[in-house]
mmCIF file of C-alpha atoms in Angstrom:
data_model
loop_
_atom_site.group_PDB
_atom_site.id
_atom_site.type_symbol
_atom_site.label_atom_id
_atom_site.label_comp_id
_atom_site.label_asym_id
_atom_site.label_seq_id
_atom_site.Cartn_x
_atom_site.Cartn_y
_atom_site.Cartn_z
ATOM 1 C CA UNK A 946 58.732 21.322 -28.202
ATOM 2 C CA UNK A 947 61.437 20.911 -30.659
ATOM 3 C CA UNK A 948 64.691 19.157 -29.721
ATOM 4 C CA UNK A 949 67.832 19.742 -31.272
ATOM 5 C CA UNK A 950 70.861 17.458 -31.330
ATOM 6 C CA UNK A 951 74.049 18.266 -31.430
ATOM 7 C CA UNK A 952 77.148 16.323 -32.957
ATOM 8 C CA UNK A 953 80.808 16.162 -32.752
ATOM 9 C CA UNK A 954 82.886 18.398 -34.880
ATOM 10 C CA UNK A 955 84.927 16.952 -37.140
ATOM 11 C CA UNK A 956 88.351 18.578 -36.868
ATOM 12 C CA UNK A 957 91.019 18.543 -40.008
ATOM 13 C CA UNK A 958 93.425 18.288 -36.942
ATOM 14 C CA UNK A 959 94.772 15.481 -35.434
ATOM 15 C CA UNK A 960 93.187 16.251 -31.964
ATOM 16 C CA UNK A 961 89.715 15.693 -31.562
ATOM 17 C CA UNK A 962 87.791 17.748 -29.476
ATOM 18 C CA UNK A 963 83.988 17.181 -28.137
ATOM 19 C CA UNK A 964 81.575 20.137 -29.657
ATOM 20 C CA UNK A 965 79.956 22.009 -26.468
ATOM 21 C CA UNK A 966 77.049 24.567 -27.283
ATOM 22 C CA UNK A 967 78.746 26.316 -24.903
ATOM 23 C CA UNK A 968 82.180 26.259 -25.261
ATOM 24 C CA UNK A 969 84.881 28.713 -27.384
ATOM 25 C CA UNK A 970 87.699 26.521 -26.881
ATOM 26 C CA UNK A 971 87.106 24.555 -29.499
ATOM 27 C CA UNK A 972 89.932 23.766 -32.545
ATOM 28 C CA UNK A 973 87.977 21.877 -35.316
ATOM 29 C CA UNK A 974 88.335 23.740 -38.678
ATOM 30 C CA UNK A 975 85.609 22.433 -40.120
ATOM 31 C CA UNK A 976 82.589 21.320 -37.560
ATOM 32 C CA UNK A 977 78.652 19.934 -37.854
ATOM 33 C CA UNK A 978 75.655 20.763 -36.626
ATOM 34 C CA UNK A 979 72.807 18.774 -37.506
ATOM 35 C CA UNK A 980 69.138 19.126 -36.247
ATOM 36 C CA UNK A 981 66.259 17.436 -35.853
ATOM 37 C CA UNK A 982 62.644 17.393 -34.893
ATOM 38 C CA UNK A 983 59.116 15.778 -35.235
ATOM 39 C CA UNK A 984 58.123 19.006 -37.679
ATOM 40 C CA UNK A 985 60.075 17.910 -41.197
ATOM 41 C CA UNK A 986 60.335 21.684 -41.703
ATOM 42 C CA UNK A 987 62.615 22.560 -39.409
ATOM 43 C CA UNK A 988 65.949 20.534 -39.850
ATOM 44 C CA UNK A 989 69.248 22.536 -40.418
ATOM 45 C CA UNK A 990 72.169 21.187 -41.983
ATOM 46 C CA UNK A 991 75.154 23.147 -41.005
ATOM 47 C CA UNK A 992 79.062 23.038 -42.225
ATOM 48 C CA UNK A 993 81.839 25.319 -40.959
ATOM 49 C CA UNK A 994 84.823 25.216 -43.177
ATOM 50 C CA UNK A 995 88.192 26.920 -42.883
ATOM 51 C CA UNK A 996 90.590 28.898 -45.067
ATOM 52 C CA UNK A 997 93.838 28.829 -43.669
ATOM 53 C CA UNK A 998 95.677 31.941 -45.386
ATOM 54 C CA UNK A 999 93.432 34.085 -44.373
ATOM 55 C CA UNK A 1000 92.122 32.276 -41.232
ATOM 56 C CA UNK A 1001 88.526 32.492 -42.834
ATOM 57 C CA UNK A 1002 85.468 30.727 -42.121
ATOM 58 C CA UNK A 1003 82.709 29.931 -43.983
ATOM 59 C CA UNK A 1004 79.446 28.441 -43.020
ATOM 60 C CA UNK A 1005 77.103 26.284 -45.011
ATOM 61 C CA UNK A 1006 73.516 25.795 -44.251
ATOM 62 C CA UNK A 1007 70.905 24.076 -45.456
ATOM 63 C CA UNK A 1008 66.985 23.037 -45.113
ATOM 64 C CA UNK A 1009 67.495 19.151 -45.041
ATOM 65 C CA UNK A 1010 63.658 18.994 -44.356
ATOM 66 C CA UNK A 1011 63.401 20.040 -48.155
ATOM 67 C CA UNK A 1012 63.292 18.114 -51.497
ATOM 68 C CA UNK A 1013 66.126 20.069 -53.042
ATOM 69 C CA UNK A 1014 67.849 20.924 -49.834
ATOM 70 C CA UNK A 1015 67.893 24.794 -50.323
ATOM 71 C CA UNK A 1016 71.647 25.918 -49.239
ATOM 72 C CA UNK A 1017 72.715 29.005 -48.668
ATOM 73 C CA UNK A 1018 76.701 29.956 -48.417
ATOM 74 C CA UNK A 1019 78.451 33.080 -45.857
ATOM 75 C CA UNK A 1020 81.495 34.410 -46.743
ATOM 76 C CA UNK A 1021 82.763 32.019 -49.027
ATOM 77 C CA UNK A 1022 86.642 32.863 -50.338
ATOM 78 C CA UNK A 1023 87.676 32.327 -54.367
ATOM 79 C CA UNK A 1024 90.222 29.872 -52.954
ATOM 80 C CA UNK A 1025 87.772 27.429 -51.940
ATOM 81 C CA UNK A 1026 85.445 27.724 -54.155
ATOM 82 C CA UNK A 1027 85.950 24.016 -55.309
ATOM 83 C CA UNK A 1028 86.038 22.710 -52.240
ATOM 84 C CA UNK A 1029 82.589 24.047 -50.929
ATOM 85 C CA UNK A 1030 80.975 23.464 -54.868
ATOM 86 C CA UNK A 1031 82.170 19.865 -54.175
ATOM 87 C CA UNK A 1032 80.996 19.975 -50.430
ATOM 88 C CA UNK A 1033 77.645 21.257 -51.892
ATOM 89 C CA UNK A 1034 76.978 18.641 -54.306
ATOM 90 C CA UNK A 1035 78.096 15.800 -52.333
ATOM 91 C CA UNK A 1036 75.294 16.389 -50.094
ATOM 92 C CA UNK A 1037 73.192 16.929 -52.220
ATOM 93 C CA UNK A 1038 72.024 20.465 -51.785
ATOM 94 C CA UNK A 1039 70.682 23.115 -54.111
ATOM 95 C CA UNK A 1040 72.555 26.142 -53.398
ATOM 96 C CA UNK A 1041 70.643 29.332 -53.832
ATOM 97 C CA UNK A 1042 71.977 32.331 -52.190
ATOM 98 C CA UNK A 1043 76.020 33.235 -51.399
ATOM 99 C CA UNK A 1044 76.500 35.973 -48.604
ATOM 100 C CA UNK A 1045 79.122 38.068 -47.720
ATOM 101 C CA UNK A 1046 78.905 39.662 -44.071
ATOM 102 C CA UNK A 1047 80.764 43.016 -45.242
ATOM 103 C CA UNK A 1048 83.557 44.039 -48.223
ATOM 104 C CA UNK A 1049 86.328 41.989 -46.564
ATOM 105 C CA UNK A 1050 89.837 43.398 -46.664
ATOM 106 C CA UNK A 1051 91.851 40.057 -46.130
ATOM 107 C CA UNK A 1052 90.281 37.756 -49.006
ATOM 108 C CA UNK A 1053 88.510 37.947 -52.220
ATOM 109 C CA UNK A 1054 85.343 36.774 -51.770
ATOM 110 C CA UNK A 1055 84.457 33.200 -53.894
ATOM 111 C CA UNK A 1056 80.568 34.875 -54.938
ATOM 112 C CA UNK A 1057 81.824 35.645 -58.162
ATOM 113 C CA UNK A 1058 83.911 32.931 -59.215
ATOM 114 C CA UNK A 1059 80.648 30.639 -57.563
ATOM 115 C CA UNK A 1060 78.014 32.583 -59.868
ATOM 116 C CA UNK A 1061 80.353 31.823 -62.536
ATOM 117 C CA UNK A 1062 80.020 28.032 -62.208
ATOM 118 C CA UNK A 1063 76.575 28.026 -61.175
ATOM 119 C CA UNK A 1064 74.497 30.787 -62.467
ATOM 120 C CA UNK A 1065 71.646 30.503 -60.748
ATOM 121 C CA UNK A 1066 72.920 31.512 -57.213
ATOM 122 C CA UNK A 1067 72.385 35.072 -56.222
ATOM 123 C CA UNK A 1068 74.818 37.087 -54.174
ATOM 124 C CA UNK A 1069 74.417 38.718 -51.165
ATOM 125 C CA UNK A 1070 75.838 42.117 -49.579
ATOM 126 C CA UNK A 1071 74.433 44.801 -47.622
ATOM 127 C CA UNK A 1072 72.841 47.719 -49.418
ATOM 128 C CA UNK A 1073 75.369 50.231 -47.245
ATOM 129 C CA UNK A 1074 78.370 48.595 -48.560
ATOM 130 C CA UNK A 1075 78.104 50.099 -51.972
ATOM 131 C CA UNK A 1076 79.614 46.603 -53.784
ATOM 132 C CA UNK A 1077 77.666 45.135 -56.624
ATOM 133 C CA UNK A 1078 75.825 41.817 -55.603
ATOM 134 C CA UNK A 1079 72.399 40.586 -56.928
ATOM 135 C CA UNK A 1080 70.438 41.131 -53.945
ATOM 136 C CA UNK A 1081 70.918 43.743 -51.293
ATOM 137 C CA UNK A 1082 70.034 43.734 -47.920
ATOM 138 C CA UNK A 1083 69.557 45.910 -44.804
ATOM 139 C CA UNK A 1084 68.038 45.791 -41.191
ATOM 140 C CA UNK A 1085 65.281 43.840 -40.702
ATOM 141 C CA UNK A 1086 65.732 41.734 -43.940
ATOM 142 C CA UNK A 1087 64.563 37.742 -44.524
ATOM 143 C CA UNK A 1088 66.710 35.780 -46.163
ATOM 144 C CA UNK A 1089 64.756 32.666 -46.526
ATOM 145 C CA UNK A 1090 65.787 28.959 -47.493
ATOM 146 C CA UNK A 1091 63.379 26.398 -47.607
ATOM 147 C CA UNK A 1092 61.504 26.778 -44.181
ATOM 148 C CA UNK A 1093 64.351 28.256 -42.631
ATOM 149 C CA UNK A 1094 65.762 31.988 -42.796
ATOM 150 C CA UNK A 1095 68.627 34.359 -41.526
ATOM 151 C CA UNK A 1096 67.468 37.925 -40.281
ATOM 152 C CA UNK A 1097 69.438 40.453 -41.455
ATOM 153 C CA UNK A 1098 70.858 42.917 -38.997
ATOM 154 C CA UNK A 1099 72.914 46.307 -39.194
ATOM 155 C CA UNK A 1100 76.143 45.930 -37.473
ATOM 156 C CA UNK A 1101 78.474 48.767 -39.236
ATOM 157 C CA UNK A 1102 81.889 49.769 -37.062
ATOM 158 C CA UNK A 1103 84.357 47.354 -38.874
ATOM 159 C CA UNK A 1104 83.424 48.918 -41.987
ATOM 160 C CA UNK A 1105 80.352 50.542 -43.391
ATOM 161 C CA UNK A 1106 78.102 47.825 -44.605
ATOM 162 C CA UNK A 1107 78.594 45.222 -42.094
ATOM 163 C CA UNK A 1108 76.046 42.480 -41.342
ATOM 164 C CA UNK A 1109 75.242 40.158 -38.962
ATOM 165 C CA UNK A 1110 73.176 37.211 -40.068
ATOM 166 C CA UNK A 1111 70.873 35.335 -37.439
ATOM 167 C CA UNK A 1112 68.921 32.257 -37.836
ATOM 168 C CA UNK A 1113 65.210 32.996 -37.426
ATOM 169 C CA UNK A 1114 63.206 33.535 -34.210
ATOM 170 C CA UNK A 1115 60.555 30.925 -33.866
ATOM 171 C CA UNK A 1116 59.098 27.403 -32.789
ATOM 172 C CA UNK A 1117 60.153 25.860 -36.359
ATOM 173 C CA UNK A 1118 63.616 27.497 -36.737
ATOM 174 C CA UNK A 1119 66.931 26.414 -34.619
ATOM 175 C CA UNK A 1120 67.613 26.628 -31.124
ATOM 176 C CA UNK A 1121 69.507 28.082 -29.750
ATOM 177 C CA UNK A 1122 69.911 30.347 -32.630
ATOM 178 C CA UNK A 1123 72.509 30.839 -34.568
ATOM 179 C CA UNK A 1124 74.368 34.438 -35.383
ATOM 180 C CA UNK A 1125 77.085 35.061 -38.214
ATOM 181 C CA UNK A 1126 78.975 38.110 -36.911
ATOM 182 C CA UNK A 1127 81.105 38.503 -39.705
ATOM 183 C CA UNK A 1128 84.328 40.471 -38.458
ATOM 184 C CA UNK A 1129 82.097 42.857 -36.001
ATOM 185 C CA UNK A 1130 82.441 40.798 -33.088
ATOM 186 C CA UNK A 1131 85.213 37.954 -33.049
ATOM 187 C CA UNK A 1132 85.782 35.597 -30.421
ATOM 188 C CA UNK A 1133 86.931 37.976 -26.994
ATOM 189 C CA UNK A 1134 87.990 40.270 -30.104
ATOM 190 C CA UNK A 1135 86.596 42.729 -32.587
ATOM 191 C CA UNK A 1136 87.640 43.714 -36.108
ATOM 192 C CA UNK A 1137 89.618 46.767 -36.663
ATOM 193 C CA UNK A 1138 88.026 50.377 -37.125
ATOM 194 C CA UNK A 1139 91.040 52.213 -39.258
ATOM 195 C CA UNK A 1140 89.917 51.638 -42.416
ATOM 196 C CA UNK A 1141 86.784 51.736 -44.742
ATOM 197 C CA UNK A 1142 84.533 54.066 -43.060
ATOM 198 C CA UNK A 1143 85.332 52.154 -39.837
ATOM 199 C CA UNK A 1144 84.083 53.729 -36.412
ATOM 200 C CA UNK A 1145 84.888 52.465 -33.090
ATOM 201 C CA UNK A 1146 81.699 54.123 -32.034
ATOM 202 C CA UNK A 1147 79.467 52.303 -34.422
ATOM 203 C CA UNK A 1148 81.422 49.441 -33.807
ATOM 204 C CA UNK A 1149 80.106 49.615 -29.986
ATOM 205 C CA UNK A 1150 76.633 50.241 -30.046
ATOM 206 C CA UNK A 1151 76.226 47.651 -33.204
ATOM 207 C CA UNK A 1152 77.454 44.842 -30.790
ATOM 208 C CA UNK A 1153 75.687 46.166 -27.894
ATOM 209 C CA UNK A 1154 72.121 46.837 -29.298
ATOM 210 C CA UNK A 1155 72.281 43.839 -32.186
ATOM 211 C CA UNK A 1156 74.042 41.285 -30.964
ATOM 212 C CA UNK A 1157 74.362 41.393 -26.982
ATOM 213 C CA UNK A 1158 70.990 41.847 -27.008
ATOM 214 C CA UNK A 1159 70.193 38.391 -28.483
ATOM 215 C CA UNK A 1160 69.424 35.219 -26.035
ATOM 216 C CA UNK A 1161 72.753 34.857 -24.092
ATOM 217 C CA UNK A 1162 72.813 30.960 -25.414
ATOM 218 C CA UNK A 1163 73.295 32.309 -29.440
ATOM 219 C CA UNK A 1164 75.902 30.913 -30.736
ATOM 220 C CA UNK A 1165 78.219 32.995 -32.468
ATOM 221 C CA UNK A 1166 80.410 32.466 -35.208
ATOM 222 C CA UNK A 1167 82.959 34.883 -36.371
ATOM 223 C CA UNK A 1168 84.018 35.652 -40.210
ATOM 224 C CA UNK A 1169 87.809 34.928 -39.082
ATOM 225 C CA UNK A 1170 89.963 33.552 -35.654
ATOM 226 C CA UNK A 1171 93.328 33.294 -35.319
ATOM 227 C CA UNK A 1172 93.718 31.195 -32.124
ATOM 228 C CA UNK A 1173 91.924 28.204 -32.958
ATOM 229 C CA UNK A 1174 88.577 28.765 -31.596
ATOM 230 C CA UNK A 1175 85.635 28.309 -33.586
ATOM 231 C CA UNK A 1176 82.505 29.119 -31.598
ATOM 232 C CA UNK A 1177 81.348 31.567 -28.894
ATOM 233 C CA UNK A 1178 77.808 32.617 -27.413
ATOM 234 C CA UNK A 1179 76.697 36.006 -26.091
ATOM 235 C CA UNK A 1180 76.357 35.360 -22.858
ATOM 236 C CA UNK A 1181 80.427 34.271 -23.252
ATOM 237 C CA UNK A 1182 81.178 37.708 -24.563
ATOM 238 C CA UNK A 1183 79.452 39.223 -22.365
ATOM 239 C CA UNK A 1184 81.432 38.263 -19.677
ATOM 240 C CA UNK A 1185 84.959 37.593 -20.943
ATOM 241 C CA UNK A 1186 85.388 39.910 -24.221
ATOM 242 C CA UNK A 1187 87.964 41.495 -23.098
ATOM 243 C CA UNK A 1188 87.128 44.847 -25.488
ATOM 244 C CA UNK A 1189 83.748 45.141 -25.202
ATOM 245 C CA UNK A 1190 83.065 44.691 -22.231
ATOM 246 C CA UNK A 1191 84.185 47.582 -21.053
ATOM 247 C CA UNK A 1192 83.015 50.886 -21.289
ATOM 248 C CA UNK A 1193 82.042 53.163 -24.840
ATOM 249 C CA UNK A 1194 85.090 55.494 -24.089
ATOM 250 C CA UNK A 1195 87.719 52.809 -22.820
ATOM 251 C CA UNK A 1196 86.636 50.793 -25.471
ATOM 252 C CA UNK A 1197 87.284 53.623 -28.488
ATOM 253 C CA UNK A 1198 90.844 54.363 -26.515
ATOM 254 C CA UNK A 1199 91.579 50.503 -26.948
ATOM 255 C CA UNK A 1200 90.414 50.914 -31.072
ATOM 256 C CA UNK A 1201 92.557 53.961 -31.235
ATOM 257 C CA UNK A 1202 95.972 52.815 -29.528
ATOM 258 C CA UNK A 1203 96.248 49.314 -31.395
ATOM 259 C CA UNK A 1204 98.639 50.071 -34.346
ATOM 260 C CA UNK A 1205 97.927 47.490 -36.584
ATOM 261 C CA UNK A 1206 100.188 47.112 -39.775
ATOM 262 C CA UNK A 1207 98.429 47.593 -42.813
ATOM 263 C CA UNK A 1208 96.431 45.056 -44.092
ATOM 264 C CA UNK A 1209 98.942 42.746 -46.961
ATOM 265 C CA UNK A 1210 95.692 42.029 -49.137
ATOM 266 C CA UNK A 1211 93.279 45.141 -48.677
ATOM 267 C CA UNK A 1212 94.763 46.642 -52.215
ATOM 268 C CA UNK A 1213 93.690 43.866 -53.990
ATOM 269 C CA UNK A 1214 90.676 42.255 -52.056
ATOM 270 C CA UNK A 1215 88.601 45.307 -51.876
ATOM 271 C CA UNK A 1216 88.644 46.406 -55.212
ATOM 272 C CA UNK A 1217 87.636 42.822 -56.149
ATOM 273 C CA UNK A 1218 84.820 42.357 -53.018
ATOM 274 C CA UNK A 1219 83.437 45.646 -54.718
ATOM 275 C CA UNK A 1220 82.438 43.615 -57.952
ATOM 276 C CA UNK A 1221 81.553 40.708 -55.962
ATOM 277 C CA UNK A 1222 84.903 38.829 -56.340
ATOM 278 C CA UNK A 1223 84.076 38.907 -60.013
ATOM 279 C CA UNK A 1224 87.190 36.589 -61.609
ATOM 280 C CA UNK A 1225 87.265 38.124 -65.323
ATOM 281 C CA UNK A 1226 86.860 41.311 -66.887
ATOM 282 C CA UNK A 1227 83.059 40.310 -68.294
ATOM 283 C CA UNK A 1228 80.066 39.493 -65.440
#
């Protein structure tokens, strides 16, 4: 039986709080998992990192079990770029793929300006989204890294083409498993449903049937919080979103009565996520 360990996070704040599988109220903005086992083929090295402008994360995993330490990047933003290249090569990873969870409204995603600097990495996007990437993916999808892989799943509502990723299902993969939710389901939140092909309805039954569904120990790990949490799990939401938790037609009145201002960087971030951040005129 594998047995994973977990470590503290390491916060950029001054406080330091103890990581819990089980706990949201944590305020690290950049945290570590590590595993480890008796098979060498299932070891996950895991980074969150934080973008504070836009009050993105992205997440960095890796096989560790692996010669070259196949890496694989979510949602990375231009602005970091640097950072997470340096991040990357520091511990000595190979990185290989760079995922976005959706066409993101709030940031320009950092797969172009990354393919740019290392040419080899393929980007990521959903097929439904209708941005250019190398690789496209939909429902039921493997993206695979070493011994380890994410399964793609369909989770449209915030927009079109959003994804959840999910670490895989199985005796040599992590537990408990890991899901990137993107900006479907936050922590006791959800993303907006106003804007690009957004539907409160989709929105609903994506979270209920792809990602309420999952063991209720999953963690989850949003695309984007705004109160200093960092982690949930299902069985959290479950009980204490305060959205979806309640029923489809309370929930859509909720979506439709929440007069959001108009997103500052959606004119210039979409157009950009829909050429994969791209940073110059030429690809």
């Amino acid at each position: 039986m594998l047995k994973f360990q977990f470590i503290k996070f390491t916060p950029l704040l001054p406080s330091k709080p103890s990581f819990s599988p089980l706990s949201s109220r944590l305020k690290s903005h950049m945290a570590s998992y590590s595993s480890s086992s008796s098979s060498s083929s299932s070891n996950l090295l895991f980074r969150q990192l934080f973008e504070k402008e836009s009050s993105t994360y992205t997440y960095l995993l890796a096989d560790a079990s692996q010669t070259e330490k196949p890496a694989i990047l979510i949602d990375p933003v231009d602005k970091t770029v640097d950072r997470d290249l340096s991040l990357i090569q520091e511990l000595g990873l190979k990185l290989v793929y760079a995922l976005n969870t959706h066409v993101h409204a709030d940031h320009v995603t950092g797969t172009g300006l990354i393919k740019s600097k290392v040419p080899d990495v393929k980007s990521v996007i959903s097929k439904a989204s209708g941005a250019t990437a190398d690789v496209y993916v939909e429902q039921g999808d493997k993206i695979r890294f070493g011994d380890l892989y994410l399964e793609v799943r369909a989770t449209p509502g915030h927009t079109l083409g959003c994804l959840t990723y999910v670490t895989g299902d199985g005796p040599d993969q992590p537990q408990p498993r890991l899901a990137f939710t993107g900006d479907t389901l936050l922590i006791r939140g959800c993303g907006r449903t106003d804007f690009q092909g957004g539907s409160s309805e989709n929105l609903y039954k994506s979270v209920h049937s792809q990602i309420f569904t999952l063991p209720k120990d999953t963690l989850l790990y949003p695309a984007h919080d705004y109160k200093g949490f960092s982690v949930t799990t299902v069985g959290e939401e479950i009980q204490y979103n305060p959205r979806l938790t309640k029923d489809e037609e309370t929930f859509k009145n909720i979506m439709a009565n929440l007069n959001l201002s108009y997103p500052k960087m959606i004119d210039v971030a979409v157009p950009a996520n829909m050429v994969c951040g791209i940073q110059s005129k030429t690809s």
